[in-house]
Short mmCIF file of C-alpha atoms in Angstrom, two decimals:
data_model
loop_
_atom_site.label_atom_id
_atom_site.label_comp_id
_atom_site.label_asym_id
_atom_site.label_seq_id
_atom_site.Cartn_x
_atom_site.Cartn_y
_atom_site.Cartn_z
CA MET F 28 -52.27 -18.70 28.87
CA ASN F 29 -54.36 -15.90 29.15
CA TRP F 30 -55.44 -15.39 25.74
CA GLN F 31 -57.68 -12.50 26.34
CA LEU F 32 -54.99 -10.75 28.23
CA ILE F 33 -52.26 -11.08 25.29
CA LEU F 34 -54.55 -9.47 22.85
CA ASP F 35 -55.40 -6.83 25.42
CA SER F 36 -51.70 -6.12 25.76
CA VAL F 37 -50.12 -6.39 22.58
CA GLY F 38 -51.75 -3.05 21.58
CA PRO F 39 -50.62 -1.23 24.00
CA ILE F 40 -47.10 -2.71 24.00
CA ALA F 41 -46.62 -2.17 20.11
CA LEU F 42 -47.79 1.36 20.49
CA GLY F 43 -44.92 1.72 23.09
CA ALA F 44 -42.83 0.27 20.95
CA LEU F 45 -44.01 3.06 17.87
CA THR F 46 -43.80 5.78 20.25
CA GLY F 47 -40.99 5.20 22.68
CA THR F 48 -38.61 2.56 21.48
CA ILE F 49 -38.46 3.28 17.67
CA PRO F 50 -38.08 6.89 18.23
CA LEU F 51 -35.61 6.60 20.86
CA THR F 52 -33.78 4.14 18.94
CA LEU F 53 -33.60 6.35 15.61
CA ALA F 54 -32.81 9.27 17.64
CA SER F 55 -29.84 7.89 19.68
CA PHE F 56 -28.56 5.75 16.80
CA ALA F 57 -27.88 8.94 14.31
CA LEU F 58 -27.12 11.16 17.02
CA GLY F 59 -24.48 8.41 18.25
CA LEU F 60 -23.09 7.69 14.38
CA LEU F 61 -22.41 11.47 14.05
CA ILE F 62 -20.27 11.28 17.60
CA ALA F 63 -18.62 7.94 16.29
CA ILE F 64 -17.59 9.51 12.76
CA GLY F 65 -15.86 12.67 14.95
CA MET F 66 -14.24 10.18 17.42
CA ALA F 67 -12.92 7.86 14.20
CA LEU F 68 -11.56 10.99 12.68
CA MET F 69 -10.24 12.16 15.77
CA ARG F 70 -8.35 8.66 16.23
CA ILE F 71 -6.79 8.71 12.87
CA SER F 72 -6.01 12.60 13.00
CA GLY F 73 -2.16 11.95 13.55
CA SER F 74 -2.63 14.11 16.67
CA ALA F 75 -1.93 13.11 19.79
CA VAL F 76 -4.37 15.38 21.75
CA LEU F 77 -7.26 14.29 19.72
CA SER F 78 -6.72 10.76 19.46
CA GLY F 79 -6.13 10.55 23.47
CA ILE F 80 -9.32 12.36 23.93
CA ALA F 81 -11.02 9.86 21.86
CA ARG F 82 -9.35 7.04 23.36
CA VAL F 83 -10.59 8.14 26.95
CA TYR F 84 -13.91 8.75 25.81
CA ILE F 85 -14.12 5.29 24.36
CA SER F 86 -12.42 3.29 27.28
CA ILE F 87 -15.17 5.06 29.62
CA ILE F 88 -17.86 4.39 27.44
CA ARG F 89 -17.16 0.37 26.97
CA GLY F 90 -15.90 0.16 30.31
CA THR F 91 -19.06 1.28 32.39
CA PRO F 92 -22.55 -0.40 32.05
CA MET F 93 -25.31 1.24 30.52
CA LEU F 94 -27.31 0.95 33.13
CA VAL F 95 -25.00 2.90 35.52
CA GLN F 96 -24.62 5.54 32.66
CA LEU F 97 -28.25 6.03 32.91
CA PHE F 98 -28.25 6.57 36.68
CA VAL F 99 -25.56 9.22 36.91
CA ILE F 100 -27.46 11.05 33.97
CA PHE F 101 -30.59 11.01 35.40
CA TYR F 102 -30.49 10.35 39.06
CA GLY F 103 -26.68 12.04 39.34
CA MET F 104 -26.66 14.85 37.70
CA PRO F 105 -29.11 16.89 39.61
CA GLN F 106 -26.67 16.88 42.70
CA ILE F 107 -25.00 19.57 40.38
CA GLY F 108 -27.96 21.19 38.83
CA ILE F 109 -28.52 19.52 36.11
CA ILE F 110 -31.71 18.58 35.80
CA LEU F 111 -32.94 16.42 32.51
CA ASP F 112 -36.26 14.86 31.73
CA PRO F 113 -36.50 11.10 31.23
CA TRP F 114 -36.09 11.36 27.62
CA PRO F 115 -33.13 13.80 26.87
CA SER F 116 -31.50 11.75 29.42
CA ALA F 117 -32.15 8.47 27.76
CA ILE F 118 -31.29 10.09 24.28
CA ILE F 119 -27.73 11.37 25.83
CA ALA F 120 -27.09 7.96 27.38
CA LEU F 121 -27.84 5.72 24.64
CA SER F 122 -26.03 8.20 21.45
CA LEU F 123 -23.10 8.36 23.96
CA ASN F 124 -22.95 4.44 24.16
CA VAL F 125 -23.59 4.14 20.30
CA GLY F 126 -20.71 6.93 19.84
CA GLY F 127 -18.49 5.01 22.09
CA TYR F 128 -18.92 1.51 20.06
CA ALA F 129 -19.63 2.38 16.70
CA ALA F 130 -16.45 4.86 16.70
CA GLU F 131 -14.03 1.72 16.37
CA ILE F 132 -16.29 0.18 13.53
CA ILE F 133 -16.10 3.47 11.56
CA ARG F 134 -12.44 3.82 12.67
CA ALA F 135 -11.55 0.31 10.98
CA ALA F 136 -13.83 0.79 7.98
CA ILE F 137 -11.92 3.65 6.75
CA LEU F 138 -8.48 2.12 7.73
CA SER F 139 -9.59 -0.65 5.32
CA ILE F 140 -9.84 1.28 2.43
CA PRO F 141 -6.40 1.10 0.69
CA LYS F 142 -4.14 3.93 1.03
CA GLY F 143 -4.04 4.36 -3.01
CA GLN F 144 -7.70 5.53 -2.87
CA TRP F 145 -6.30 8.73 -1.20
CA GLU F 146 -3.49 9.16 -3.47
CA ALA F 147 -6.10 8.64 -6.42
CA GLY F 148 -8.31 11.56 -4.59
CA ALA F 149 -4.98 13.68 -4.10
CA MET F 150 -4.05 12.98 -8.26
CA ILE F 151 -7.42 14.20 -9.12
CA GLY F 152 -6.86 17.14 -7.09
CA MET F 153 -9.12 16.62 -4.29
CA SER F 154 -8.06 18.02 -0.42
CA ARG F 155 -7.91 15.64 2.05
CA GLY F 156 -11.68 16.14 3.45
CA GLN F 157 -12.97 15.96 -0.07
CA THR F 158 -11.24 12.72 -0.37
CA LEU F 159 -12.37 11.48 2.60
CA VAL F 160 -16.40 12.51 2.17
CA ARG F 161 -16.48 11.37 -1.60
CA ILE F 162 -14.05 8.67 -1.89
CA VAL F 163 -13.12 6.96 1.34
CA LEU F 164 -16.26 7.30 3.76
CA PRO F 165 -18.96 5.67 1.00
CA GLN F 166 -16.45 2.66 0.72
CA ALA F 167 -16.21 2.60 4.51
CA ALA F 168 -20.21 2.66 4.52
CA ARG F 169 -20.35 -0.69 2.79
CA VAL F 170 -17.52 -2.40 5.21
CA SER F 171 -19.29 -1.32 8.49
CA VAL F 172 -22.79 -2.03 7.33
CA PRO F 173 -22.80 -5.60 8.91
CA PRO F 174 -21.09 -4.43 12.28
CA LEU F 175 -23.09 -1.43 12.62
CA SER F 176 -26.52 -3.40 11.89
CA ASN F 177 -25.33 -5.31 15.25
CA THR F 178 -24.78 -1.87 16.87
CA PHE F 179 -28.58 -0.95 15.89
CA ILE F 180 -30.00 -4.49 16.92
CA SER F 181 -28.16 -4.18 20.08
CA LEU F 182 -29.58 -0.56 20.78
CA VAL F 183 -32.97 -1.37 19.84
CA LYS F 184 -32.73 -3.71 23.08
CA ASP F 185 -30.71 -1.66 25.29
CA THR F 186 -33.77 1.17 25.17
CA SER F 187 -35.37 -1.40 27.51
CA LEU F 188 -32.95 0.04 30.19
CA THR F 189 -34.41 3.45 30.07
CA SER F 190 -37.30 2.02 32.03
CA VAL F 191 -35.72 2.35 34.87
CA ILE F 192 -35.64 6.33 34.30
CA LEU F 193 -39.28 6.48 33.51
CA VAL F 194 -39.36 6.65 29.72
CA THR F 195 -42.49 5.53 28.54
CA GLU F 196 -41.44 2.93 26.21
CA LEU F 197 -42.32 -0.54 25.21
CA PHE F 198 -40.87 -2.33 28.14
CA ARG F 199 -42.29 0.35 30.92
CA ILE F 200 -45.73 -0.14 29.35
CA ALA F 201 -45.44 -3.94 29.63
CA GLN F 202 -44.49 -3.80 33.33
CA ARG F 203 -47.89 -1.69 33.65
CA ILE F 204 -49.89 -4.13 32.41
CA ALA F 205 -48.05 -7.04 34.11
CA ALA F 206 -48.05 -5.60 37.62
CA PRO F 207 -51.93 -5.21 38.38
CA SER F 208 -52.77 -8.15 36.73
CA GLY F 209 -50.16 -10.88 37.97
CA GLU F 210 -49.46 -12.31 34.61
CA PHE F 211 -45.79 -11.62 34.60
CA LEU F 212 -44.76 -14.54 32.00
CA THR F 213 -47.90 -13.73 29.57
CA VAL F 214 -47.16 -10.10 29.07
CA TYR F 215 -43.46 -10.03 29.07
CA LEU F 216 -43.34 -12.80 26.38
CA VAL F 217 -45.77 -10.38 24.44
CA ALA F 218 -42.96 -7.39 24.95
CA ALA F 219 -40.23 -10.50 24.30
CA ALA F 220 -42.32 -11.10 20.91
CA VAL F 221 -42.70 -7.12 19.87
CA TYR F 222 -38.60 -6.99 20.36
CA TRP F 223 -38.11 -9.82 18.16
CA VAL F 224 -40.33 -8.75 15.43
CA ILE F 225 -38.70 -5.22 15.39
CA CYS F 226 -35.18 -6.89 14.88
CA PHE F 227 -36.27 -8.99 12.88
CA VAL F 228 -37.76 -6.31 10.42
CA LEU F 229 -34.07 -4.47 11.07
CA ALA F 230 -32.63 -7.87 10.02
CA LEU F 231 -34.57 -7.75 6.56
CA GLY F 232 -33.42 -4.36 6.10
CA GLN F 233 -29.58 -5.12 6.38
CA ASP F 234 -30.25 -7.58 4.03
CA SER F 235 -31.63 -5.35 1.53
CA ILE F 236 -28.83 -2.39 2.30
CA GLU F 237 -26.19 -4.98 1.83
CA ARG F 238 -27.43 -5.66 -1.31
CA ARG F 239 -27.75 -2.44 -2.92
CA LEU F 240 -23.91 -1.46 -1.52
CA ASP F 241 -22.71 -4.89 -3.24
CA ARG F 242 -23.80 -3.64 -6.89
CA TYR F 243 -20.05 -2.43 -6.89
CA ALA F 244 -18.38 -5.55 -5.33
CA VAL F 245 -16.43 -8.10 -7.02
CA MET A 17 -13.02 12.57 -32.20
CA PRO A 18 -14.48 16.02 -31.24
CA SER A 19 -13.07 16.32 -27.60
CA GLU A 20 -11.74 19.67 -26.36
CA ILE A 21 -9.15 17.67 -24.26
CA ALA A 22 -6.25 17.99 -26.38
CA PRO A 23 -2.00 18.02 -25.34
CA PRO A 24 -1.38 21.94 -24.11
CA PRO A 25 1.28 23.32 -26.10
CA SER A 26 3.33 24.96 -23.52
CA ASP A 27 7.22 24.94 -22.30
CA LEU A 28 9.39 26.59 -20.07
CA GLY A 29 10.79 28.76 -22.76
CA SER A 30 14.06 26.35 -22.58
CA GLY A 31 12.39 24.14 -24.88
CA LEU A 32 11.16 21.72 -21.94
CA LEU A 33 7.86 21.29 -19.99
CA LEU A 34 9.56 19.81 -16.95
CA ARG A 35 13.01 20.11 -15.60
CA ALA A 36 13.66 18.46 -12.30
CA ARG A 37 16.87 19.01 -10.44
CA GLY A 38 18.79 17.15 -7.56
CA LEU A 39 15.81 15.38 -6.38
CA HIS A 40 16.42 13.80 -2.82
CA LYS A 41 14.23 11.76 -0.82
CA SER A 42 15.11 8.80 1.75
CA PHE A 43 12.58 6.45 3.21
CA GLY A 44 14.05 5.97 6.75
CA ASP A 45 17.30 4.72 6.18
CA ASN A 46 16.75 3.84 3.03
CA HIS A 47 18.22 6.84 0.40
CA VAL A 48 16.17 5.88 -2.24
CA LEU A 49 16.74 8.96 -4.77
CA ARG A 50 20.29 10.36 -4.19
CA GLY A 51 20.14 13.42 -6.99
CA VAL A 52 18.05 12.64 -9.54
CA ASP A 53 17.78 15.33 -12.67
CA LEU A 54 15.04 14.93 -15.42
CA ASP A 55 14.31 16.86 -18.54
CA ILE A 56 11.10 16.37 -20.54
CA ALA A 57 10.65 18.54 -23.79
CA PRO A 58 6.68 19.18 -24.59
CA GLY A 59 5.18 16.66 -26.79
CA SER A 60 8.08 14.16 -25.75
CA VAL A 61 7.34 10.53 -24.48
CA HIS A 62 9.97 10.06 -21.67
CA ALA A 63 10.58 6.13 -20.51
CA LEU A 64 12.22 5.86 -16.95
CA ILE A 65 13.25 2.17 -16.58
CA GLY A 66 15.59 0.18 -14.26
CA PRO A 67 15.31 -2.48 -11.56
CA SER A 68 12.95 -2.55 -9.03
CA GLY A 69 13.92 -0.14 -5.79
CA SER A 70 15.88 1.74 -8.36
CA GLY A 71 13.81 5.17 -7.59
CA LYS A 72 12.13 5.17 -10.99
CA THR A 73 8.78 5.10 -9.42
CA THR A 74 9.40 7.70 -6.57
CA VAL A 75 10.68 10.03 -8.77
CA LEU A 76 7.55 9.27 -11.03
CA ARG A 77 5.12 10.05 -7.80
CA SER A 78 7.12 13.39 -6.81
CA LEU A 79 6.44 14.72 -9.69
CA ASN A 80 2.47 14.88 -9.13
CA GLY A 81 3.30 15.50 -5.51
CA LEU A 82 2.25 12.30 -3.86
CA GLU A 83 5.99 11.71 -2.61
CA SER A 84 8.04 15.00 -0.89
CA PRO A 85 11.72 14.60 -2.21
CA GLU A 86 13.77 16.55 1.12
CA ALA A 87 15.86 18.20 -1.56
CA GLY A 88 15.76 19.23 -5.22
CA THR A 89 13.80 21.58 -7.58
CA LEU A 90 10.87 21.12 -9.83
CA GLU A 91 9.38 23.07 -12.75
CA ILE A 92 6.32 21.67 -14.50
CA GLY A 93 4.89 24.47 -16.95
CA GLU A 94 4.22 27.54 -15.09
CA LEU A 95 5.09 26.19 -12.01
CA ALA A 96 8.32 26.31 -9.91
CA ILE A 97 8.68 24.36 -6.35
CA ASP A 98 12.04 24.27 -4.09
CA PHE A 99 11.72 21.00 -2.32
CA SER A 100 13.99 21.82 0.34
CA SER A 101 11.29 24.39 1.90
CA SER A 102 7.66 22.67 2.94
CA ARG A 103 5.01 23.30 0.54
CA THR A 104 1.69 25.63 1.06
CA ARG A 105 -1.31 23.90 0.51
CA ALA A 106 -1.47 25.87 -3.23
CA GLU A 107 1.46 24.69 -4.13
CA ARG A 108 0.33 20.92 -3.53
CA ALA A 109 -2.72 22.06 -5.63
CA ALA A 110 -0.74 23.23 -8.25
CA LEU A 111 1.63 20.11 -8.36
CA HIS A 112 -1.53 17.80 -8.04
CA ARG A 113 -2.98 19.64 -11.42
CA ALA A 114 0.04 20.34 -13.49
CA SER A 115 -0.12 16.22 -14.25
CA ALA A 116 -2.38 13.37 -14.36
CA MET A 117 -0.90 10.03 -12.75
CA VAL A 118 -2.07 6.10 -14.28
CA PHE A 119 -1.31 3.88 -11.42
CA GLN A 120 -0.44 0.70 -11.65
CA GLN A 121 -3.36 -0.98 -9.91
CA HIS A 122 -5.68 1.66 -11.58
CA GLN A 123 -6.96 3.25 -8.27
CA LEU A 124 -10.32 3.73 -9.72
CA PHE A 125 -13.23 4.84 -7.36
CA PRO A 126 -14.79 1.29 -6.78
CA HIS A 127 -18.21 3.24 -5.85
CA LEU A 128 -18.28 5.07 -8.43
CA SER A 129 -19.47 3.96 -12.46
CA VAL A 130 -16.67 4.04 -15.19
CA LEU A 131 -18.39 7.84 -15.97
CA GLY A 132 -18.53 8.81 -12.35
CA ASN A 133 -14.88 7.98 -12.36
CA VAL A 134 -13.84 9.92 -15.47
CA THR A 135 -16.03 13.10 -14.38
CA ILE A 136 -15.57 13.47 -10.54
CA GLY A 137 -12.05 15.71 -10.79
CA PRO A 138 -13.26 17.99 -13.93
CA LEU A 139 -16.95 18.37 -11.78
CA ARG A 140 -16.30 18.33 -8.21
CA VAL A 141 -12.51 19.94 -8.08
CA GLN A 142 -12.31 21.59 -11.21
CA ARG A 143 -16.06 22.66 -10.80
CA ARG A 144 -16.44 22.88 -15.27
CA SER A 145 -19.97 22.99 -16.66
CA ARG A 146 -21.81 19.66 -16.48
CA ASP A 147 -22.50 19.57 -20.07
CA GLU A 148 -19.08 19.94 -21.06
CA VAL A 149 -17.45 17.44 -18.64
CA MET A 150 -20.01 14.89 -19.65
CA THR A 151 -19.75 15.52 -23.68
CA ASP A 152 -15.83 15.52 -23.06
CA ALA A 153 -15.77 12.56 -20.92
CA LEU A 154 -17.89 10.57 -23.21
CA ALA A 155 -15.60 11.47 -26.30
CA LEU A 156 -12.68 9.96 -24.20
CA LEU A 157 -14.19 6.77 -23.33
CA GLU A 158 -15.26 6.22 -26.85
CA ARG A 159 -11.83 6.89 -28.05
CA VAL A 160 -10.83 3.91 -26.14
CA GLY A 161 -13.43 1.54 -27.28
CA LEU A 162 -15.48 1.96 -23.82
CA ARG A 163 -18.19 4.38 -24.45
CA GLU A 164 -20.98 1.46 -23.66
CA LYS A 165 -19.37 0.79 -20.25
CA ALA A 166 -20.08 4.30 -19.30
CA ASP A 167 -22.26 2.56 -16.57
CA ALA A 168 -20.81 0.00 -15.48
CA PHE A 169 -18.35 -0.36 -12.26
CA PRO A 170 -14.99 -1.00 -12.62
CA SER A 171 -15.46 -4.16 -10.97
CA SER A 172 -17.05 -5.77 -14.07
CA LEU A 173 -14.49 -4.52 -16.41
CA SER A 174 -11.64 -6.73 -17.17
CA GLY A 175 -7.86 -5.38 -15.93
CA GLY A 176 -7.25 -3.91 -19.45
CA GLN A 177 -10.51 -2.20 -19.53
CA GLN A 178 -10.31 -0.93 -16.11
CA GLN A 179 -6.56 0.51 -16.98
CA ARG A 180 -7.84 2.18 -19.79
CA VAL A 181 -10.52 3.99 -17.65
CA GLY A 182 -7.71 4.93 -15.57
CA ILE A 183 -6.03 6.40 -18.60
CA VAL A 184 -9.21 8.13 -19.49
CA ARG A 185 -9.90 9.63 -15.73
CA ALA A 186 -6.32 10.79 -16.16
CA LEU A 187 -7.06 12.67 -19.62
CA ALA A 188 -10.23 14.30 -18.54
CA LEU A 189 -8.68 16.05 -15.82
CA ALA A 190 -6.91 17.79 -18.94
CA PRO A 191 -3.62 18.26 -17.25
CA SER A 192 -0.37 19.39 -19.16
CA MET A 193 1.16 15.99 -19.00
CA LEU A 194 0.77 12.45 -18.16
CA LEU A 195 2.32 10.13 -15.95
CA PHE A 196 2.08 6.34 -16.16
CA ASP A 197 3.60 4.09 -13.05
CA GLU A 198 4.15 0.54 -14.87
CA PRO A 199 0.26 0.35 -16.24
CA THR A 200 0.64 -3.02 -17.49
CA SER A 201 2.64 -4.53 -15.02
CA SER A 202 -0.40 -5.66 -12.94
CA LEU A 203 -2.31 -6.95 -16.28
CA ASP A 204 -2.65 -10.87 -17.45
CA PRO A 205 -0.13 -10.65 -20.56
CA GLU A 206 -2.77 -10.67 -23.27
CA LEU A 207 -4.35 -7.44 -21.93
CA VAL A 208 -1.31 -5.64 -21.96
CA GLY A 209 -1.63 -4.57 -25.54
CA GLU A 210 -4.71 -2.72 -25.55
CA VAL A 211 -3.47 -0.98 -22.94
CA LEU A 212 -0.11 0.08 -24.76
CA ALA A 213 -1.75 0.57 -28.22
CA VAL A 214 -3.92 3.39 -26.26
CA MET A 215 -0.91 5.01 -24.86
CA THR A 216 1.20 4.74 -28.23
CA GLU A 217 -1.95 6.82 -29.85
CA LEU A 218 -1.33 9.34 -27.16
CA ALA A 219 2.12 9.82 -27.60
CA GLN A 220 1.48 10.63 -31.41
CA GLU A 221 -1.15 12.59 -30.69
CA GLY A 222 1.37 14.87 -29.20
CA TRP A 223 0.90 14.44 -25.39
CA THR A 224 3.75 14.72 -22.85
CA MET A 225 4.50 11.50 -20.99
CA ALA A 226 6.57 10.03 -18.11
CA VAL A 227 6.30 6.29 -18.25
CA VAL A 228 8.19 3.74 -15.66
CA THR A 229 7.75 0.54 -17.29
CA HIS A 230 9.32 -2.75 -17.49
CA GLU A 231 7.94 -3.04 -21.74
CA LEU A 232 11.32 -2.34 -23.28
CA GLY A 233 9.68 -3.19 -26.49
CA PHE A 234 7.19 -0.19 -25.93
CA ALA A 235 10.21 2.36 -24.57
CA ARG A 236 11.90 1.48 -28.11
CA GLU A 237 9.17 2.33 -30.37
CA VAL A 238 7.49 4.73 -28.42
CA ALA A 239 9.97 6.81 -26.38
CA ASP A 240 11.72 9.80 -27.69
CA GLN A 241 14.08 9.36 -24.00
CA VAL A 242 15.05 6.62 -21.86
CA SER A 243 16.60 7.22 -18.45
CA PHE A 244 17.71 4.00 -17.03
CA PHE A 245 17.74 4.43 -12.83
CA ASP A 246 19.85 2.31 -10.75
CA GLU A 247 20.22 3.15 -7.06
CA GLY A 248 18.75 5.99 -6.86
CA VAL A 249 20.63 8.17 -9.90
CA VAL A 250 20.21 8.04 -13.02
CA VAL A 251 23.03 5.90 -14.37
CA GLU A 252 22.54 6.84 -18.21
CA ARG A 253 19.97 8.43 -20.51
CA GLY A 254 19.30 9.15 -24.02
CA ALA A 255 17.52 8.38 -27.20
CA PRO A 256 16.28 4.60 -27.14
CA GLU A 257 18.26 3.35 -30.09
CA ARG A 258 21.26 4.55 -28.40
CA VAL A 259 20.71 3.15 -24.59
CA PHE A 260 19.13 -0.30 -25.77
CA GLY A 261 21.47 -0.57 -29.00
CA ASP A 262 24.76 0.55 -27.71
CA PRO A 263 24.35 1.21 -23.99
CA GLN A 264 27.45 2.94 -22.49
CA LYS A 265 27.71 1.52 -18.60
CA GLU A 266 27.97 -1.22 -17.12
CA ARG A 267 25.21 -1.56 -15.11
CA THR A 268 22.93 -0.63 -18.18
CA LYS A 269 24.38 -3.40 -20.12
CA ARG A 270 23.80 -6.10 -17.24
CA PHE A 271 20.15 -4.91 -16.37
CA LEU A 272 19.59 -5.44 -20.34
CA GLN A 273 20.96 -8.32 -20.47
CA ARG A 274 19.11 -10.03 -17.52
CA LEU A 275 15.50 -8.46 -18.95
CA ARG A 276 16.23 -10.25 -22.50
CA GLY A 277 16.51 -13.51 -20.39
CA PRO A 278 18.79 -16.44 -21.14
CA PHE A 279 17.21 -16.84 -24.66
CA GLY A 280 18.34 -13.56 -25.92
CA HIS A 281 16.37 -12.13 -28.48
#
C-alpha cells in the first residue's frame, strides 16, 4: 500500500464527488422523479394512448443498457445535428433512466392506496386532481420511500458510467490519478471507499425519512 | 357549545329534503337497484335496513354521487339530478356538497392529524376563513369528546374514536344532510354505543340523516322512517313501530326473524 498516494488522491477524488457525482445524482434524481410521476399517472390514466406511450418508454429504458443510452446521446446524436456537452448528456440519460425505473414504483404505490381514500376525497368535495395531490400522493410517498431509496443509491453508482462521456466526476478523476502513477489498485480502492461513504450516509438518511413518515403509521 | 354548524332548515317545498325516484343500477350482470324510491323529510332520520346485497348501501352512495345509477331522478334541497343523462363536473360537485358521508371503515386520512382531517374540506375545498374553520372544528371535536385528540393521528385512536372523528369530518362540511353507511359494523361491540350515542344526539338536534344499519335497536329508537330493502327494491317502509312491530310482507318478517336469532328476544 502506498499511504502517501492514498492521502494525495482522497482529496481530489472526494472533491470529484462533491462537484461531480453528487450534483449529477441530485439533478438527475429530481428530474427523473418528475418524469416518473408523469409516467405513473399516464399508466393509471385509463387512456389507452397515454398508458401505451408510458409502457413503451418504460420498456425501452429498462430494456437497454445505460452505457448504450449514454453513447447514443453523446456520441450518436451529433450525427443528426444534436450536439450536447457531457453534463447535459449525462443528466438526460440518467434522469430518463430514473424515470423508467421509478415510474413503476410510484404506480404501484398509488395503486396500493385504498379506493376508499379516493372516495373520502370526493365526498369532502375534492376533484380527482386535488385528491391525488393532497390525499393519495402523500400516502404513496411513504410506501415508495424504501424502493425509491434503492433507485437513488443505484443512481449514485451509475453516475460513474458518465466518466466514459468525459464528465469530470469522482471516477474520472480517479482514472486520471491512477493512470500516470500505475497504482491502480490503491486509487480505485480509494474511489470505491468514497462511493461507499456516500451510500452509507444515504442509507442513514433513508432511515430518518422513514421514521419521520412513520409517525402516522400503525 | 357555540358552534356555527347546525342543521340547515331546508326542504323541497313539498315537505321533503330529499326525493329519489326510480333508481336503477347494475354492476355488470348484477342488477343491484331495480327502481328505488326514497323520500326524506327535513329533520328526520331514515333507516335503510335489509340483508347484505339488497342495494341499501348502493342507494346511500348514490345520494352522495359515489355511485352513478343508470336511471332515476334525485332531488336534494335545490339540486335536481337526472341520472339517465351524464353529469357535468358542476353537478357532481353539487351532489357531493349536498350531503356528507360517514363510511363503514371511517376512511380518515391517515397522514393528517384529527384536526387536519376535519378541516381539510372546509379549508381546501370550501375555502372558508381559517379562524372560523378552526373554531368550528374544535367546537365539534369538543362535542364528541375528542378535543384533546386534535393533534393525534387517526391510527392512535380507538375504532369508536375514529368513527366519531369521521362524523365530525362530515359535520364540518356543513352539509344539508348526513349519510351513514353502516357506521358501527366494523367496530368491536363495546365501542358501538359511543358512536350510536353521538348519532342519537345529532338526530335530536334536528339533523336530516339517512342511515344504513344493522342496529335494529337504533333504528327502532331513533329513526322516524324505516325502509326495508331486498333484492334491489324497497319491500316495505313506514314508521319503525309499524315495520318492526307489525311487518306486512313475508320477506320483512323472515328478515326480522333471522336478525332476532334463534333465542328470539
